[in-house]
Coordinates of C-alpha atoms in Angstrom, one line a residue:
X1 CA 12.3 11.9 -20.5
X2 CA 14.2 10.6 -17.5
X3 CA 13.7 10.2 -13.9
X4 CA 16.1 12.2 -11.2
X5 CA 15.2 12.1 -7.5
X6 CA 16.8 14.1 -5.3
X7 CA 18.3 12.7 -1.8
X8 CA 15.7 14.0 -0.1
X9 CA 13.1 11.9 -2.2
X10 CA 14.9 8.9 -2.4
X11 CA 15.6 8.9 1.7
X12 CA 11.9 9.8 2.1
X13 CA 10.7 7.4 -0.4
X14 CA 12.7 4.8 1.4
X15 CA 11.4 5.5 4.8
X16 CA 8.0 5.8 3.7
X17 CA 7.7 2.4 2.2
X18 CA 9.4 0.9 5.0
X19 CA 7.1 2.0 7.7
X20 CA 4.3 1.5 5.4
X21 CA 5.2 -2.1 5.2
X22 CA 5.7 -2.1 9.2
X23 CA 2.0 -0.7 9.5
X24 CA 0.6 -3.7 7.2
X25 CA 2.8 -6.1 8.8
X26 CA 0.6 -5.2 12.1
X27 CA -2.3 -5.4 10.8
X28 CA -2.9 -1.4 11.5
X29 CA -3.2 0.3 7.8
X30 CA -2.8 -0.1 4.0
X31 CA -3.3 1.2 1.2
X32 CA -5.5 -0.8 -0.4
X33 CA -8.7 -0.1 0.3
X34 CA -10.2 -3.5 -1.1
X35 CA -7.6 -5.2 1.2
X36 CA -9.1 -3.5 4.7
X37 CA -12.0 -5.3 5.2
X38 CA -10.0 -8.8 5.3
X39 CA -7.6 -7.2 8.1
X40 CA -9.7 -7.8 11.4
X41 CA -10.0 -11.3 10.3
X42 CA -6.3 -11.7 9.7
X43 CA -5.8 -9.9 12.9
X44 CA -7.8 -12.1 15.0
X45 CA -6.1 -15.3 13.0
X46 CA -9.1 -16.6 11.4
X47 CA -7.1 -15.7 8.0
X48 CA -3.5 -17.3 8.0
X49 CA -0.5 -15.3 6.4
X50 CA -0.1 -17.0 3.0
X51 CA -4.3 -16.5 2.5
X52 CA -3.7 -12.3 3.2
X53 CA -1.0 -12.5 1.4
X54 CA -3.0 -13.9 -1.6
X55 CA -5.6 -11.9 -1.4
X56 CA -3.5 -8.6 -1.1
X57 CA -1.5 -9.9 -4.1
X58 CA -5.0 -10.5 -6.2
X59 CA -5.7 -7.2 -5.4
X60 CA -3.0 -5.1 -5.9
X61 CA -1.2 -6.5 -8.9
X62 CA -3.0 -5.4 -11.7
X63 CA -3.0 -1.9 -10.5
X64 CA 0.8 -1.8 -9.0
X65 CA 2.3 -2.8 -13.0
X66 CA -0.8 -1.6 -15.1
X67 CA -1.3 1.9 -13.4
X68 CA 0.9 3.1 -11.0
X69 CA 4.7 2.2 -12.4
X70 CA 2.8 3.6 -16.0
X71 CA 1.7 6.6 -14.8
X72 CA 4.9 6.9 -12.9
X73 CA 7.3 6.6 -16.5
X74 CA 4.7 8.8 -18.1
X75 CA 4.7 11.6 -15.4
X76 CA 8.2 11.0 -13.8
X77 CA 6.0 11.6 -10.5
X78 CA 5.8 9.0 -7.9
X79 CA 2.6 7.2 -6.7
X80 CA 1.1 5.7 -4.3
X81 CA 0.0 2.7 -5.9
X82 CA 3.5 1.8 -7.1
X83 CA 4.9 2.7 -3.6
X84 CA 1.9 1.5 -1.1
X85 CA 0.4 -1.2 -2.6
X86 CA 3.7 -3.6 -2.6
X87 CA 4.4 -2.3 1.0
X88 CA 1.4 -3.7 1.5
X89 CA 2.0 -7.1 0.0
X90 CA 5.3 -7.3 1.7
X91 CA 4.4 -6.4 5.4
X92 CA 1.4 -8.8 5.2
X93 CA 4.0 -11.3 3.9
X94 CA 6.4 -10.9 6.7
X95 CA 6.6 -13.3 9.2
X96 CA 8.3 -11.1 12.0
X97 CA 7.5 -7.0 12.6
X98 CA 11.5 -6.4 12.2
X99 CA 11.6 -8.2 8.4
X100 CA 8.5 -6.0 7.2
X101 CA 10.6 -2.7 7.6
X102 CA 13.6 -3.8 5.6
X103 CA 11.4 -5.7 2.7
X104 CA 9.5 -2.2 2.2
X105 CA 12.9 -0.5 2.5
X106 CA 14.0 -2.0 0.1
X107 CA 11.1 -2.3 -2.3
X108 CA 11.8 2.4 -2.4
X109 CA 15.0 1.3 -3.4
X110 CA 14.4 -0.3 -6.4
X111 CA 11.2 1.9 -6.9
X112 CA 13.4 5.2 -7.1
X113 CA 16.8 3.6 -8.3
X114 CA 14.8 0.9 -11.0
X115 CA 12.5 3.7 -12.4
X116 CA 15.3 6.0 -13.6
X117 CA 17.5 3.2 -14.8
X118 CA 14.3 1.9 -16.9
X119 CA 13.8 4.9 -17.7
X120 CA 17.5 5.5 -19.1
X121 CA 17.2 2.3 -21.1
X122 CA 14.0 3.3 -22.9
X123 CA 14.9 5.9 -24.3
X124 CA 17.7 4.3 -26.1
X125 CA 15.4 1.6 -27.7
X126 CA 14.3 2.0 -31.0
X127 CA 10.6 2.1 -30.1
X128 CA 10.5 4.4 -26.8
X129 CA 6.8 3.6 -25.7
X130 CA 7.4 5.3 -22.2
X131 CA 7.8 8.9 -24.2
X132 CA 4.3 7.6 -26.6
X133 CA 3.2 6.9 -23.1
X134 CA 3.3 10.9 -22.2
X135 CA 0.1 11.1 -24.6
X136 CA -2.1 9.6 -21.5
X137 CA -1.9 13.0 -19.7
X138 CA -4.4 15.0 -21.6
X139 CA -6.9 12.8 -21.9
X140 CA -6.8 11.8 -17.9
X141 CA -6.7 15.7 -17.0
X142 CA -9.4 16.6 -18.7
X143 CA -11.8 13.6 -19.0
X144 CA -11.4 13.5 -15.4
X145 CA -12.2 17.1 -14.5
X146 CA -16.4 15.8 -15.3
X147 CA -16.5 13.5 -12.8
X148 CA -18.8 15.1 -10.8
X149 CA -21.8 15.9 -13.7
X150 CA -20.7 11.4 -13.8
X151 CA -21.6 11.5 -9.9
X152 CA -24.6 13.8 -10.7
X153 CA -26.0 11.9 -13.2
X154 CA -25.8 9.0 -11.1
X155 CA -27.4 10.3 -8.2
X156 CA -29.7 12.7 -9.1
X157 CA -30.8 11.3 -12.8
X158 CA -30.1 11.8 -16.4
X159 CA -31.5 16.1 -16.5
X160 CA -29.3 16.9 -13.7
X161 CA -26.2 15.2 -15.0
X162 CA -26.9 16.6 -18.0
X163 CA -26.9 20.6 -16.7
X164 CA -23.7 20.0 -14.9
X165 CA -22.0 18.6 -18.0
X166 CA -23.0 21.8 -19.8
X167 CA -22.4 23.8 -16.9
X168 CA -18.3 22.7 -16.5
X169 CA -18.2 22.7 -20.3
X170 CA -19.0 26.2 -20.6
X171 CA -16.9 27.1 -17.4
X172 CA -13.9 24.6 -19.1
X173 CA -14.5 27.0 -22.5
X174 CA -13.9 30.1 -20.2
X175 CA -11.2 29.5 -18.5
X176 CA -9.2 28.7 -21.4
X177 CA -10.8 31.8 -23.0
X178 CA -10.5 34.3 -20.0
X179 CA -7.8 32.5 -17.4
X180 CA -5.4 31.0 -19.6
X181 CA -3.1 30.5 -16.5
X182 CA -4.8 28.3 -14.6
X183 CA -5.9 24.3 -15.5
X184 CA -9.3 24.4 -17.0
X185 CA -10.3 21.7 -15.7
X186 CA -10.0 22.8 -11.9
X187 CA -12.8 25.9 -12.4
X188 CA -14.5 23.2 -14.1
X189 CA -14.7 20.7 -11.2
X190 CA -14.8 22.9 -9.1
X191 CA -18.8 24.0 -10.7
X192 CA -19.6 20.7 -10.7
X193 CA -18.6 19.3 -6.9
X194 CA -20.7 22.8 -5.8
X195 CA -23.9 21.6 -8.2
X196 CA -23.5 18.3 -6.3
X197 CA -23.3 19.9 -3.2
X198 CA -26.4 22.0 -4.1
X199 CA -28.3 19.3 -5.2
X200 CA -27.0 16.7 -1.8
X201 CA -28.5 19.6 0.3
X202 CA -31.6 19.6 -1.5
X203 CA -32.4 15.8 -1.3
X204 CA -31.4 15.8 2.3
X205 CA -33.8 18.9 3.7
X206 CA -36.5 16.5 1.2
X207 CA -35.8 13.3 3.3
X208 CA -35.8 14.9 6.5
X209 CA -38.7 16.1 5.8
X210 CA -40.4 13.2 4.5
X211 CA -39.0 11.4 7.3
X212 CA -40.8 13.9 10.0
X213 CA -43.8 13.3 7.7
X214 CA -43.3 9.2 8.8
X215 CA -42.7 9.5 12.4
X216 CA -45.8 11.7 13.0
X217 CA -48.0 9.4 10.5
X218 CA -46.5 6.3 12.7
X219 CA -47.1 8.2 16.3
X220 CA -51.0 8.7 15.1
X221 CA -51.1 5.1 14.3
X222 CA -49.9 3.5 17.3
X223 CA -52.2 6.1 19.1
X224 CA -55.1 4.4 17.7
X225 CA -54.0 0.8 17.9
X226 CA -53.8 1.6 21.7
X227 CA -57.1 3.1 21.3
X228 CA -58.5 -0.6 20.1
X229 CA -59.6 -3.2 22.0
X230 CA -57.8 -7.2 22.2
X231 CA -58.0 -9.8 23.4
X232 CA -55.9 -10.7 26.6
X233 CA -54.2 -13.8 24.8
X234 CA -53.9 -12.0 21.5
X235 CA -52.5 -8.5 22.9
X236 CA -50.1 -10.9 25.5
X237 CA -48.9 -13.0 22.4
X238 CA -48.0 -10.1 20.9
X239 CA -46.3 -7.9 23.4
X240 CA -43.8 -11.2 23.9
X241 CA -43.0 -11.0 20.2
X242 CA -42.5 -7.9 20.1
X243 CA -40.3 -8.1 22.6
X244 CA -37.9 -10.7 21.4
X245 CA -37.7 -8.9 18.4
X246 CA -36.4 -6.0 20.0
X247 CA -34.3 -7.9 22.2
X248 CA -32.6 -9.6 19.6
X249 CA -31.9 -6.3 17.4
X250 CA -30.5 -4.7 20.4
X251 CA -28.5 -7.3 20.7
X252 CA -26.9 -7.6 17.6
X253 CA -26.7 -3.5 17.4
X254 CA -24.4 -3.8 21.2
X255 CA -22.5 -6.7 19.6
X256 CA -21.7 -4.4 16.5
X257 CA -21.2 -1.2 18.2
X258 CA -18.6 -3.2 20.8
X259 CA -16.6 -4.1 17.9
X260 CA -16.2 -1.0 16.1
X261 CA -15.6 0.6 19.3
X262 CA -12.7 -1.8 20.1
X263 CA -11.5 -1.6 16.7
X264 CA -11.4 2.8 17.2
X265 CA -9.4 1.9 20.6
X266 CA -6.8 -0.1 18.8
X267 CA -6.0 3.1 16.3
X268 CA -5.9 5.4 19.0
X269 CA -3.2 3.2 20.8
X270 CA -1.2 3.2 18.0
X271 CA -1.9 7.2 17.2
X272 CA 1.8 7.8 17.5
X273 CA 2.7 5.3 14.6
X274 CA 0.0 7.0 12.4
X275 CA 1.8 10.2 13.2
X276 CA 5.0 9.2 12.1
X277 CA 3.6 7.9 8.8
X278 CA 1.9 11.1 8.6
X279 CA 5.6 13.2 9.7
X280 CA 6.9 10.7 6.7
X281 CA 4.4 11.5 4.0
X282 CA 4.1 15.1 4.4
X283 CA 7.4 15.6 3.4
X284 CA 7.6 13.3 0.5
X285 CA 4.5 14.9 -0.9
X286 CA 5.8 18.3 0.1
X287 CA 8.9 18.0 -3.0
X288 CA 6.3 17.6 -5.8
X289 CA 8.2 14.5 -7.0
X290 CA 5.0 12.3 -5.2
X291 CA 1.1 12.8 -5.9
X292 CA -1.7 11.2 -4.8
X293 CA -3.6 10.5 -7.8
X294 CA -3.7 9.9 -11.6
X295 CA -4.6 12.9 -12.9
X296 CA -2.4 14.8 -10.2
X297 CA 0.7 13.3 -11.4
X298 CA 0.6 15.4 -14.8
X299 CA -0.5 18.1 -12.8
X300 CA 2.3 18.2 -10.3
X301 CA 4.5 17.7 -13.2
X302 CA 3.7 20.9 -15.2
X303 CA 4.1 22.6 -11.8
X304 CA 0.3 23.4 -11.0
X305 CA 0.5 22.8 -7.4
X306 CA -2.7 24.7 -6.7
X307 CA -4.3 22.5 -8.8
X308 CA -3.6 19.5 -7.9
X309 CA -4.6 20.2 -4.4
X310 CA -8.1 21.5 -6.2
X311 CA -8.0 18.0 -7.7
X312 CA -6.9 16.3 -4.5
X313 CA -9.1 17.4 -2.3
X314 CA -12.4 16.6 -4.1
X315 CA -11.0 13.1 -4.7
X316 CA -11.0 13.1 -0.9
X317 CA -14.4 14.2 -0.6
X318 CA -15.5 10.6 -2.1
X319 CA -13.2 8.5 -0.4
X320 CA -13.0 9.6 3.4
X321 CA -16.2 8.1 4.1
X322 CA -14.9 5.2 2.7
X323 CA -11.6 5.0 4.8
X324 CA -13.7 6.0 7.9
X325 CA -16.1 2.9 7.4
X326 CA -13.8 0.5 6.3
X327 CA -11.2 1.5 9.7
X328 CA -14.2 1.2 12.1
X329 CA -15.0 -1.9 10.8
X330 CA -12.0 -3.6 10.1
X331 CA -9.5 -1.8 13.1
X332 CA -7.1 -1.1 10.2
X333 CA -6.6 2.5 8.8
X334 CA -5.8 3.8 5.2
X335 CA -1.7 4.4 5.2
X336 CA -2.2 7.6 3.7
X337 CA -5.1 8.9 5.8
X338 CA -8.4 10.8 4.9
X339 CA -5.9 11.7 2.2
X340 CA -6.0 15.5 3.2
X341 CA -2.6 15.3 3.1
X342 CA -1.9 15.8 -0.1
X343 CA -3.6 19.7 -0.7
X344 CA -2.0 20.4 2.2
X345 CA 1.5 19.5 1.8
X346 CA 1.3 20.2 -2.5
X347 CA 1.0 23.9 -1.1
X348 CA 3.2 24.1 2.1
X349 CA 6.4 26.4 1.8
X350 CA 8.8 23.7 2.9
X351 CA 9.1 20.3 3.8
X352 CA 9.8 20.6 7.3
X353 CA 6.4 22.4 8.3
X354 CA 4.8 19.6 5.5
X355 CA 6.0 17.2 8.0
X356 CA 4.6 18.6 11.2
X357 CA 1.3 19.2 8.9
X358 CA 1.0 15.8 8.3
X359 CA 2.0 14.4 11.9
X360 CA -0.5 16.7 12.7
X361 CA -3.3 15.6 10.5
X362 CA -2.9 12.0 11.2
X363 CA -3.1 12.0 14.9
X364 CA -6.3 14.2 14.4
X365 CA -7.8 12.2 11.8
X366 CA -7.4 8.8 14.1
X367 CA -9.3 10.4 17.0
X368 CA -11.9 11.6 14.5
X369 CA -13.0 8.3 12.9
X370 CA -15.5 7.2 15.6
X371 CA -17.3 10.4 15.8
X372 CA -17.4 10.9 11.5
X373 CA -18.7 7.3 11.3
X374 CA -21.4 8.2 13.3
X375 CA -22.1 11.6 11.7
X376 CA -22.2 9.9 8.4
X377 CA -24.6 7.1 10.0
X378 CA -27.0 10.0 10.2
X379 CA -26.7 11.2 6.8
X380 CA -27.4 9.2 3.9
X381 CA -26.8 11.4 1.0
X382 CA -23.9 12.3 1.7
X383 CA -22.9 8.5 2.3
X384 CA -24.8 7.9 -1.0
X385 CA -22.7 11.4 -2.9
X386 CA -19.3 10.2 -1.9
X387 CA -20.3 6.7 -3.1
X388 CA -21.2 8.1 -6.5
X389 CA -18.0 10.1 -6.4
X390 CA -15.9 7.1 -6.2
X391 CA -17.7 5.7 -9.0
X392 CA -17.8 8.1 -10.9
X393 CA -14.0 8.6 -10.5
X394 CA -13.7 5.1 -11.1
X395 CA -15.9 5.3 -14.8
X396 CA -13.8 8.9 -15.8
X397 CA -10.8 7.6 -15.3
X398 CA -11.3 3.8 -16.7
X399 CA -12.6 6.1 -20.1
X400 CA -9.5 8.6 -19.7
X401 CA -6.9 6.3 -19.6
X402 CA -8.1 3.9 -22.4
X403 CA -7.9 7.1 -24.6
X404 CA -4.6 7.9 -23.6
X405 CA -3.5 4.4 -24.1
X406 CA -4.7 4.6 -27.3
X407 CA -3.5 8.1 -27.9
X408 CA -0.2 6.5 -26.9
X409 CA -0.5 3.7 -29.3
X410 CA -0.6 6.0 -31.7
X411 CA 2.1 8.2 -31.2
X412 CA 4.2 4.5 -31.0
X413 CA 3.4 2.7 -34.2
X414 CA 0.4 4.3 -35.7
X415 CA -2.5 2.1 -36.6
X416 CA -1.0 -0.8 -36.2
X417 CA -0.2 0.6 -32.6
X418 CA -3.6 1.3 -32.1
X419 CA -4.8 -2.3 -33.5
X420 CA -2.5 -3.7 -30.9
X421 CA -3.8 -1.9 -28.0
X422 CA -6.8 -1.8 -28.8
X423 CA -7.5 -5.6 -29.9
X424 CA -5.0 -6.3 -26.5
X425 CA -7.7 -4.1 -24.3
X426 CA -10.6 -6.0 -26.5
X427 CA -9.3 -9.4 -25.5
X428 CA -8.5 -9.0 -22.2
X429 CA -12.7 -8.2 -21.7
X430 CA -13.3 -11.2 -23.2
X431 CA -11.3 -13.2 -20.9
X432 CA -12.9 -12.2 -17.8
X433 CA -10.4 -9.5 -17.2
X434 CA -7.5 -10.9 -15.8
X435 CA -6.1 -7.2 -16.2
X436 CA -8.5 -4.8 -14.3
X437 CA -10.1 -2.6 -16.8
X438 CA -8.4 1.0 -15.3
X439 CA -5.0 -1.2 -16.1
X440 CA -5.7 -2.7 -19.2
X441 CA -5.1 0.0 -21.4
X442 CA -1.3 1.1 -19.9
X443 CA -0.6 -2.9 -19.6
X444 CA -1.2 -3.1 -23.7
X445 CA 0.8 0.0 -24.7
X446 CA 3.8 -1.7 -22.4
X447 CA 3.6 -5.1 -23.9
X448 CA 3.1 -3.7 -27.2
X449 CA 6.2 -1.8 -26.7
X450 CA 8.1 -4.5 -26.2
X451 CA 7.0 -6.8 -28.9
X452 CA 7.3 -3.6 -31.4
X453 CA 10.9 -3.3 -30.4
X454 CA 11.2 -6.9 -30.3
X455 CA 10.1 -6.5 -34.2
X456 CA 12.5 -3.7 -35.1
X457 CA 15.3 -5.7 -33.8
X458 CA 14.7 -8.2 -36.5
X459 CA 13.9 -5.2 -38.9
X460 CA 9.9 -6.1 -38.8
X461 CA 8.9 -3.0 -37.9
X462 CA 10.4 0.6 -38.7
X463 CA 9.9 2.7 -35.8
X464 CA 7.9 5.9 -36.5
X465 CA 9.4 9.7 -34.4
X466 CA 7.8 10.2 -31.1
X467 CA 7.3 13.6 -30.4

């Protein structure tokens, strides 16, 4: 396998990490959403630029080199965490707005130029771990495709978790049966996001009700303290406590609500740069050579675009309230928006309408986030379901890809493969994880490919046929 990018991709790619990098560099968005909630400090200066760029480093390493550049040699599909989380890094690092551009310009470059020559390279080594490394695909498309009976489980408890399972296992049987065509596990996600749905409503008509149940239990109450005679001292003592109580909350809910408000201000003002990055994105996503998540870079590979913006757009139903609480909060957006964007764009005709699509979505999505934070400040389930989604996505895909590692081991150097990986993925636990646990797995099957070559150089180790 090699990787070829087009002019178009490699132009886009360029531009796209480059105003990425600008964005960070300002403080407005990036990609990592562990990152956000240190921006408003940084923005305000209580953080200085080495200590953002620490942290930004801390947290984007392991998944830049131990899950997005794997998944990209394994795929040949671009990502967003091999892309946006060093134009992150390198617009926090930059001193001056004009330097942040050119750094992330340059950081496409090698992305799109570096991951065809490496690719080239590998395949002329004697043990070529980035083809063992294709053996990751099947287990992240379809472990991942029961996330939601994961999110079920976690929510609703153990029974309910357990029908959704068998429900999307039955509905993954039947598709593969009856629709051959399509990607089983989209029918079979798709079952399992409408369960949640079902059982979200449930709980929420449950707590509304229970909570009309409270408020009329709590009127009748206060009706019959009034009802009760005090004393003068007693009653005044009282009324003066109660008092600065209130006053105190309703002072720290005004100081709260003026900062999220000022911080929703600041992303309007900069709406047009948000389009742009929008305009930029849409068309990258839009030539199927970018994706925006694990399991969607196999899919866009075999050419199930439909799928992938199946695939896409649940993953977005778990993160948006995320991105929208995290932005109010910290004044800084996510660089790739509500992530809508992808579905959209995967199905578009043409890259030029992708582009308006995602200018489009953007702007709209930046004039939205004060009004869905408050929406979802009503609704607890729902904040509590896309919480389980994430985690759930989180669990799937940690499981998924150590199989596929594994799987990939395999296909390298046999048991001995697998001894390495595995004993590599065993020890890095042990250690307190200096590898995060999604990126443990890919990281072992690299630098076991190396040392395995390494090895067969010196005629250690006789390489075994990929297929």
């Amino acid at each position: 396998m090699s990787l070829h990018f087009t002019p178009l991709v490699i132009i886009f790619t360029i531009l796209s990490t480059a105003f990425a990098a600008l964005l960070s560099q300002m403080a407005l968005a990036v990609f990592n959403d562990g990152v956000r909630p240190f921006l408003l400090d940084f923005y305000r200066g209580e953080l200085k630029r080495p200590q953002m760029t620490a942290i930004a480093f801390g947290l984007s390493a392991g998944f830049i080199f131990g899950l997005g550049v794997p998944i990209a040699f394994s795929s040949g599909v671009l990502n967003p965490w091999v892309l946006f989380l060093p134009s992150d890094i390198l617009g926090i690092l930059s001193p001056k707005k004009w330097l942040a551009p050119i750094l992330g310009a340059l950081w496409g470059a090698i992305v799109v130029f570096g991951l065809g020559a490496a690719t080239t390279a590998a395949n002329s080594l004697p043990v070529n771990f980035l083809t063992a490394m294709q053996q990751m695909s099947n287990p992240i498309l379809y472990l991942f495709a029961f996330f939601p009976a994961v999110a079920i489980a976690m929510q609703f408890g153990r029974w309910r978790g357990a029908i959704a399972f068998v429900l999307g296992l039955l509905v993954m049987l039947a598709t593969m049966k009856w629709i051959p065509v399509m990607f089983p596990g989209a029918l079979t996600m798709a079952s399992g996001v409408v369960l949640l749905v079902i059982f979200a409503v449930a709980e929420e008509i449950k707590m509304a009700r229970a909570t009309r149940l409270q408020a009329a239990a709590e009127r009748a109450k206060r009706q019959s303290a009034d009802n009760e005679a005090a004393t003068a001292e007693e009653g005044g003592t009282a009324t003066v406590a109660t008092a600065i109580e209130e006053d105190t909350n309703s002072s720290i809910d005004e100081e709260t609500s003026s900062i999220f408000a000022a911080n929703a201000a600041r992303l309007k003002k900069y709406a047009p740069f948000f389009v742009i990055m929008g305009v930029l994105l849409g068309v990258l996503v839009n030539t199927h050579m970018f994706a925006g998540g694990e399991a969607t870079s196999y899919i866009i590979a075999k050419g199930q675009y439909a799928n992938a913006a199946q695939v896409d757009f649940y993953r977005a139903l778990g993160f948006i309230p995320l991105i929208v609480t995290t932005a109010i909060a910290s004044g800084a957006f996510q660089v790739v928006g509500f992530t809508l964007i992808y579905p959209a764009a995967y199905l578009l005709p043409n890259p030029i309408l992708a582009g308006i699509a995602g200018g489009l979505l953007f702007g709209i999505e930046v004039f939205v986030l004060s009004y869905i934070a408050k929406w979802l400040g009503t609704l607890r389930t729902v904040r509590d379901a896309s919480d389980n989604i994430r985690n759930a996505i989180n669990l799937t895909l940690e499981v998924a890809i150590l199989f596929g590692s594994i799987a990939a081991a395999n296909a390298m150097a046999g048991g001995v493969g697998i001894a390495v990986v595995g004993g590599l993925y065993a020890l890095n636990e042990v250690l307190g994880r200096p590898v995060v646990r999604m990126a443990a797995g890919p990281v072992g099957v690299i630098l076991a490919g190396i040392a395995f070559n390494l090895l067969a150089y010196i005629h250690l180790f006789t390489p075994i046929a990929v297929k």
